[in-house]
Amino acid sequence: MKKSIRKLLAAVTTTALVASVTATSMVSVGAIPQYTKSDIISAFQNPDLDAKPMARMWFVDGQAGAIENDIIAEHLAGMAKSGFGGVEIALLADNSNMTNDQAGEYGWGTENWKKTVKKILKAANTIEGGFKVDFTITPHWPPISNTIDPNDDEAATELSYAYKKITADDLAAGTVDTPLPIQEKTDLARTPFYKTDRFVAATVAQVIGFEEKTNKPIFQFETLRDLTDVTTKKIAVEGECYKEENGIKYAGYAAGIPSREVAEADGIDYDTQILAKFGPEPSTNDFEGKIDKDGNRKRMADWQYLYETDLTKLNLQDYHPNNDETFAVGDYVLFGSYCRGTGQAVSGANTTMKNRTYVTNYFESDGIQKALDIWNECILDDEARALMEKNGGSIFEDSIETTHDGPFWSADLMEDMTNYLGYDTTLYAPVYMSGRTSKTFVDVPGQAAPDIIVTRDADFIFQSENDESERIIEDYNLALAHLFETEHVKTIQDWAAGFNYNYRAQAYSLPGLSIVGAALMTDVTEGDNSTYKDALRQLSSAVNMKGEKFLSLESCTFAKADFNWQTILKEMNQNTSQGVNRVIVHGSAYPVTLNNYQDSWPGWNWGGGTGFPAWDSRQIFWDDADALNGYITRTQAVMQNGTAKVDLAILNDTEQSFHLITKNSNQELLNNGYSYNILDESVLNLDSAVVTNRVLNENGPAYKAIVLDNVNMLSAPTAFKLIEYAKAGLPVILKNSNPQRIYGTEKGENNVDNLTAWIAELKNMDNVKSVTTEQELMDVLAELNISSSAQYTDVNGLEASHRQDNVGDYYYLFNDNTEQPVSTTVQLEGNGVPYTLDPWTGEITPIATYTEQEDGVSIHLDLGAKQSVIIAVAPEGGDFPKVEDTHVTAVTGGQAVYDGESLIHRSTENGSYGVVMSDGSIKQIVDQDVESPISIQEWDLSLESWGPDESVNDVNPTISKKTTVLFNHVATGTTWDQLPATTEQLKQLEVNSMADVSGIGTYSATFTLSEDWNINNGAYFNFAKNENDEVVEVTINGNVIHNIDTFATSVDLSHYLVAGENTISVKVDSTITNRFNATHQSADRTTHGLMSTVVTPYQDTMLITHAEQPEDPSSTPSQGEQGSSSQGSDYTGNTDSVKTGDVVPIAGIATVLAAAVSTVIVTRKKK
């Protein structure tokens, strides 16, 4: 219909326009171009499963496995229908009342949990098109097991210590009791548990002074002496407690889970503190190990050994101490170093497994193997393994969220460190202890994540020449990172690969563990809400340098707050700009719980709070969620495909590379169009980290320069590599950087002499520059002719991401300002025509107004706060709509747009407008009869209220009773709580007040257009709504417009309008907050309703007309036509999110008019 109208209009106006057309768009017979299919456009138009968002799906227990009428299949099918591509299953009992006994039947790893896992996989594997199921590696986080306790080597372990002065009596005796820490008698959750301290080392050091402020003793590093080999278990004497082994009686005392006798002696309520937490005692202790076949634990099953150290070989001839235990300068001190369990049960959760869980050790494979054993023995039978092999999802591990008092440790750590570092590390046990730290979290305005301030809190200090003690601690950190990667990550990867799963992880943070290096180790790199701004650019560098597809994100973690689509997309748009291309949202809870705990209507949800942000059918917007998920999916399809091209590589200081950078550290670069990744030394060891054609990793991100940003610490081999890069033509810029220190002790070529020599050599190279300010950096980039792919000048908040495929260049432009819109000219590198890719509708539309540049195009961009736009620069044809040979370069008012294949000028006001064409011609548009805006003052409102349904909620709490009431002649701007409901209506709605109502409002009205309305006319429907409302559909004369941009304040009614009376309806979805809070006795309420509504007519004028061109058989139908189908449209016509086109002043046009042929087009109504 539309195409034939346009043909008629073209025929009518061809004569008037012919004088201004200076080029033809006719194609010679037989000259049919051959087009290459675009990888990115193929993905955009036909997104695969990977492009779809996923959701974390919480279960509070495994009850679903025990019943027949579970709703797992229904839940997953509903998610798939709304556009989700999978779920991440997590058993979290944060808000639960599952008892220890019930955990034995319904907790993680039970038969019922295994049945639940199978039901999930069976349901997912039958969904057409696929549906991924990922699993968190254990309940909650960090990884836990109920087959260990803090006295086991496989549990999370820390270094502990005690020290004492070597007195005159000690020297005379020749032996001394090795200092032993005071026994800890609770775990970190304050549950009684008597810990053991397992011997690690005995060491002597000399006091050389005291810190002035704290009076901490200062020990001289160089006086360290190792007495580990002359320290032995103490033999019990008559009357002492002992444990007999091989006929020898060792002194000490029992430890572990308190028995009833021990508990009562220590004033502990055995029933509530021990039985309720650890479960019953075994019926017999006649079995190996500490846990019987039923999972019951022995009491006081461990032994704390006592130790003594032989001092005779110390040879302290010049040491003459007294017997006063107080330290003085010159005293020698004996350190006893031990390891003990941290006692971390799980990060902030209730019971998830029978008889108590504890966190596993990250630094030896036996630790994580304890968690994997539960999978292997209790979950992965042949059927479950086959289901997982078919699904092919991920095993997910959350961030390293450990709690510990001393430095991390493991039973074999001394040996492992010695092997890795190349020297005997036993001597340095107390030095490692001196590196003990504590963390303080400091909120920073404007930052989503707080700054983390790390301070030393050991009660003594080591002093050394050349910072040797610090370097020893740094070596310890590096060894831990190595063990995390080789003992922990590799173990999980190898195990998961056995059933066709991969390993997805938030592999941070540990001292010595490179953020980027750890990301390189995972199969799928993921961030969370602590990875923000440059932290995501750190993770992106790993993804881009490896050439991986995904940077995943645990997204929208504001689970306890109410949310709306704009809130969601403000977060997601920002994350996408910083490299994220797959989101796993918080979250979608399985709504039924054991004991019916907090699962009244609309069902259980994780986190509590006064909002209800569940991503499932309980939400009022759920039938319309495919529009939101379609936006996310198409955006991710673009950002997952092709290749990321990044302007600059920012190289991190070695020590800084272990920390997340939660701010934009180079804002000036972003404000001028430059994109950057934060690299560290780990990625420079990849095979891809080579310079060709003067860029780093040419087939990947193709960094145009590498910038060392405040680098004071660097390895010598990296300095040498930078010299090689510079020789190959890659510019190197040192910003406040003059590294003179390596991390850790010197080893081989990695020494300070080499570092300083190679940095000096680097600085003398022609393409190496040093700067101190951001402005100097900008000047040097200009001097070196290093421009950004997207160019603009001093635009605060605008960020550009660039991807490239076999056809064109694709830009994701994002306004990071909280409130301030962006309006600027942007030059985009690429060959061809600029197009917008609308992720809401899937439409690809040519940008009508642009200026050709030597290596790209310039467009004018208007972008609202936290909004984004995707722009392609590509040759026309093939996957891209054909365009006119002549385009618009500037207009003095209104705007030039493509409507289907037609290049038109559109105005909403009468006036005279100049249009400058790319061939130099000028068209003057005179609009005389644009109709005035029509304000719709009142509506009829059909309000569908959602609330509890007592008839079915006992079985399925997610089902809402939907009750519809009608309100006539509702004034625009009336909020729902202001609606004049009668007593009968409130009774019908089952609420006390209209402020308690949540639901769907369908507004209906009519408005009248003049009788001589014609095809040149159209109109926008402009509206304002409340923050927590979604305008999801507008219907005009029976034609439905959906997939409406959530940021939109106008919808294009296109050519659905008719002369005379027109009928319009608007569907508004509220959040479920008001009814949820009213039902759960919370006073918090939100407001809903349309606040203003205006129909704004516009006038369209054809700018170019010509004879019909032959169809290109390889071309797809115009995306614009598909969106504007009279059968119902996905086309919103929204011009609020992004506007492209140059508007120039009348004076500028007048200057051109004086020297050019001008065509005058007068548009008026037909009479």
mmCIF file of C-alpha atoms in Angstrom, residues 991-1098:
data_model
loop_
_atom_site.group_PDB
_atom_site.id
_atom_site.type_symbol
_atom_site.label_atom_id
_atom_site.label_comp_id
_atom_site.label_asym_id
_atom_site.label_seq_id
_atom_site.Cartn_x
_atom_site.Cartn_y
_atom_site.Cartn_z
ATOM 1 C CA VAL A 991 -8.019 -3.057 47.682
ATOM 2 C CA ASN A 992 -8.471 -0.359 50.291
ATOM 3 C CA SER A 993 -7.380 2.443 47.993
ATOM 4 C CA MET A 994 -6.554 3.044 44.342
ATOM 5 C CA ALA A 995 -2.999 3.702 45.543
ATOM 6 C CA ASP A 996 -2.789 -0.064 46.078
ATOM 7 C CA VAL A 997 -3.527 -0.901 42.440
ATOM 8 C CA SER A 998 -1.036 -2.370 39.985
ATOM 9 C CA GLY A 999 -1.961 -3.501 36.516
ATOM 10 C CA ILE A 1000 -2.503 -2.626 32.881
ATOM 11 C CA GLY A 1001 -4.218 0.568 31.848
ATOM 12 C CA THR A 1002 -5.671 0.816 28.362
ATOM 13 C CA TYR A 1003 -6.453 4.417 27.484
ATOM 14 C CA SER A 1004 -8.854 5.113 24.588
ATOM 15 C CA ALA A 1005 -9.796 8.389 22.916
ATOM 16 C CA THR A 1006 -10.682 9.948 19.579
ATOM 17 C CA PHE A 1007 -9.393 13.038 17.839
ATOM 18 C CA THR A 1008 -10.334 14.720 14.591
ATOM 19 C CA LEU A 1009 -8.202 15.704 11.621
ATOM 20 C CA SER A 1010 -9.324 18.009 8.853
ATOM 21 C CA GLU A 1011 -11.345 16.612 5.994
ATOM 22 C CA ASP A 1012 -8.618 17.480 3.466
ATOM 23 C CA TRP A 1013 -5.957 15.393 5.280
ATOM 24 C CA ASN A 1014 -3.761 13.834 2.585
ATOM 25 C CA ILE A 1015 -0.927 11.406 2.024
ATOM 26 C CA ASN A 1016 1.725 14.068 2.608
ATOM 27 C CA ASN A 1017 0.555 14.283 6.213
ATOM 28 C CA GLY A 1018 1.557 12.243 9.236
ATOM 29 C CA ALA A 1019 1.682 12.813 12.966
ATOM 30 C CA TYR A 1020 3.576 11.994 16.115
ATOM 31 C CA PHE A 1021 1.857 10.939 19.280
ATOM 32 C CA ASN A 1022 3.782 12.776 22.008
ATOM 33 C CA PHE A 1023 3.317 11.639 25.589
ATOM 34 C CA ALA A 1024 4.673 11.819 29.101
ATOM 35 C CA LYS A 1025 4.333 9.015 31.627
ATOM 36 C CA ASN A 1026 5.335 8.210 35.167
ATOM 37 C CA GLU A 1027 8.757 6.735 35.855
ATOM 38 C CA ASN A 1028 7.512 3.220 36.609
ATOM 39 C CA ASP A 1029 5.139 2.987 33.646
ATOM 40 C CA GLU A 1030 5.830 1.375 30.298
ATOM 41 C CA VAL A 1031 3.977 2.528 27.187
ATOM 42 C CA VAL A 1032 4.085 -0.787 25.354
ATOM 43 C CA GLU A 1033 1.510 -0.394 22.592
ATOM 44 C CA VAL A 1034 -0.200 2.372 20.683
ATOM 45 C CA THR A 1035 -3.100 1.411 18.437
ATOM 46 C CA ILE A 1036 -4.307 3.884 15.818
ATOM 47 C CA ASN A 1037 -7.410 3.054 13.804
ATOM 48 C CA GLY A 1038 -6.860 -0.641 14.486
ATOM 49 C CA ASN A 1039 -3.173 -0.624 13.545
ATOM 50 C CA VAL A 1040 -0.940 -1.742 16.412
ATOM 51 C CA ILE A 1041 2.431 -0.109 16.982
ATOM 52 C CA HIS A 1042 4.551 -2.041 19.435
ATOM 53 C CA ASN A 1043 8.241 -2.554 20.314
ATOM 54 C CA ILE A 1044 8.282 1.011 21.578
ATOM 55 C CA ASP A 1045 11.579 2.413 22.823
ATOM 56 C CA THR A 1046 11.283 2.783 26.600
ATOM 57 C CA PHE A 1047 13.044 6.164 26.403
ATOM 58 C CA ALA A 1048 10.625 7.410 23.742
ATOM 59 C CA THR A 1049 8.351 10.346 24.358
ATOM 60 C CA SER A 1050 6.779 10.135 20.903
ATOM 61 C CA VAL A 1051 5.530 7.486 18.510
ATOM 62 C CA ASP A 1052 5.148 7.982 14.772
ATOM 63 C CA LEU A 1053 1.550 7.329 13.780
ATOM 64 C CA SER A 1054 2.830 7.272 10.209
ATOM 65 C CA HIS A 1055 0.180 6.915 7.554
ATOM 66 C CA TYR A 1056 -2.416 5.155 9.661
ATOM 67 C CA LEU A 1057 -4.263 8.433 10.113
ATOM 68 C CA VAL A 1058 -7.405 9.342 8.182
ATOM 69 C CA ALA A 1059 -9.368 12.467 7.546
ATOM 70 C CA GLY A 1060 -12.001 13.111 10.170
ATOM 71 C CA GLU A 1061 -12.236 11.014 13.335
ATOM 72 C CA ASN A 1062 -9.344 8.833 14.433
ATOM 73 C CA THR A 1063 -9.373 6.328 17.295
ATOM 74 C CA ILE A 1064 -6.285 5.872 19.435
ATOM 75 C CA SER A 1065 -5.570 3.588 22.371
ATOM 76 C CA VAL A 1066 -2.480 3.379 24.553
ATOM 77 C CA LYS A 1067 -1.505 0.366 26.649
ATOM 78 C CA VAL A 1068 0.402 1.193 29.839
ATOM 79 C CA ASP A 1069 1.964 -1.487 32.062
ATOM 80 C CA SER A 1070 2.688 -0.608 35.664
ATOM 81 C CA THR A 1071 5.061 -2.390 37.989
ATOM 82 C CA ILE A 1072 3.617 -4.844 40.484
ATOM 83 C CA THR A 1073 4.982 -2.773 43.364
ATOM 84 C CA ASN A 1074 1.822 -1.163 44.733
ATOM 85 C CA ARG A 1075 -0.225 -4.343 45.037
ATOM 86 C CA PHE A 1076 2.769 -6.334 46.260
ATOM 87 C CA ASN A 1077 3.513 -3.793 48.974
ATOM 88 C CA ALA A 1078 -0.140 -3.481 49.954
ATOM 89 C CA THR A 1079 -0.385 -7.269 50.277
ATOM 90 C CA HIS A 1080 2.844 -7.463 52.288
ATOM 91 C CA GLN A 1081 2.141 -4.515 54.604
ATOM 92 C CA SER A 1082 4.616 -2.037 53.164
ATOM 93 C CA ALA A 1083 3.758 1.642 52.879
ATOM 94 C CA ASP A 1084 5.892 2.315 49.770
ATOM 95 C CA ARG A 1085 3.873 3.252 46.691
ATOM 96 C CA THR A 1086 4.575 4.428 43.135
ATOM 97 C CA THR A 1087 2.416 6.567 40.839
ATOM 98 C CA HIS A 1088 1.078 5.546 37.442
ATOM 99 C CA GLY A 1089 -0.753 7.064 34.499
ATOM 100 C CA LEU A 1090 -0.373 9.136 31.333
ATOM 101 C CA MET A 1091 0.608 12.669 32.246
ATOM 102 C CA SER A 1092 0.342 14.472 28.890
ATOM 103 C CA THR A 1093 -0.787 13.472 25.415
ATOM 104 C CA VAL A 1094 -0.517 15.499 22.215
ATOM 105 C CA VAL A 1095 -0.893 14.545 18.546
ATOM 106 C CA THR A 1096 1.592 16.617 16.541
ATOM 107 C CA PRO A 1097 0.949 16.552 12.772
ATOM 108 C CA TYR A 1098 3.821 16.800 10.295
#
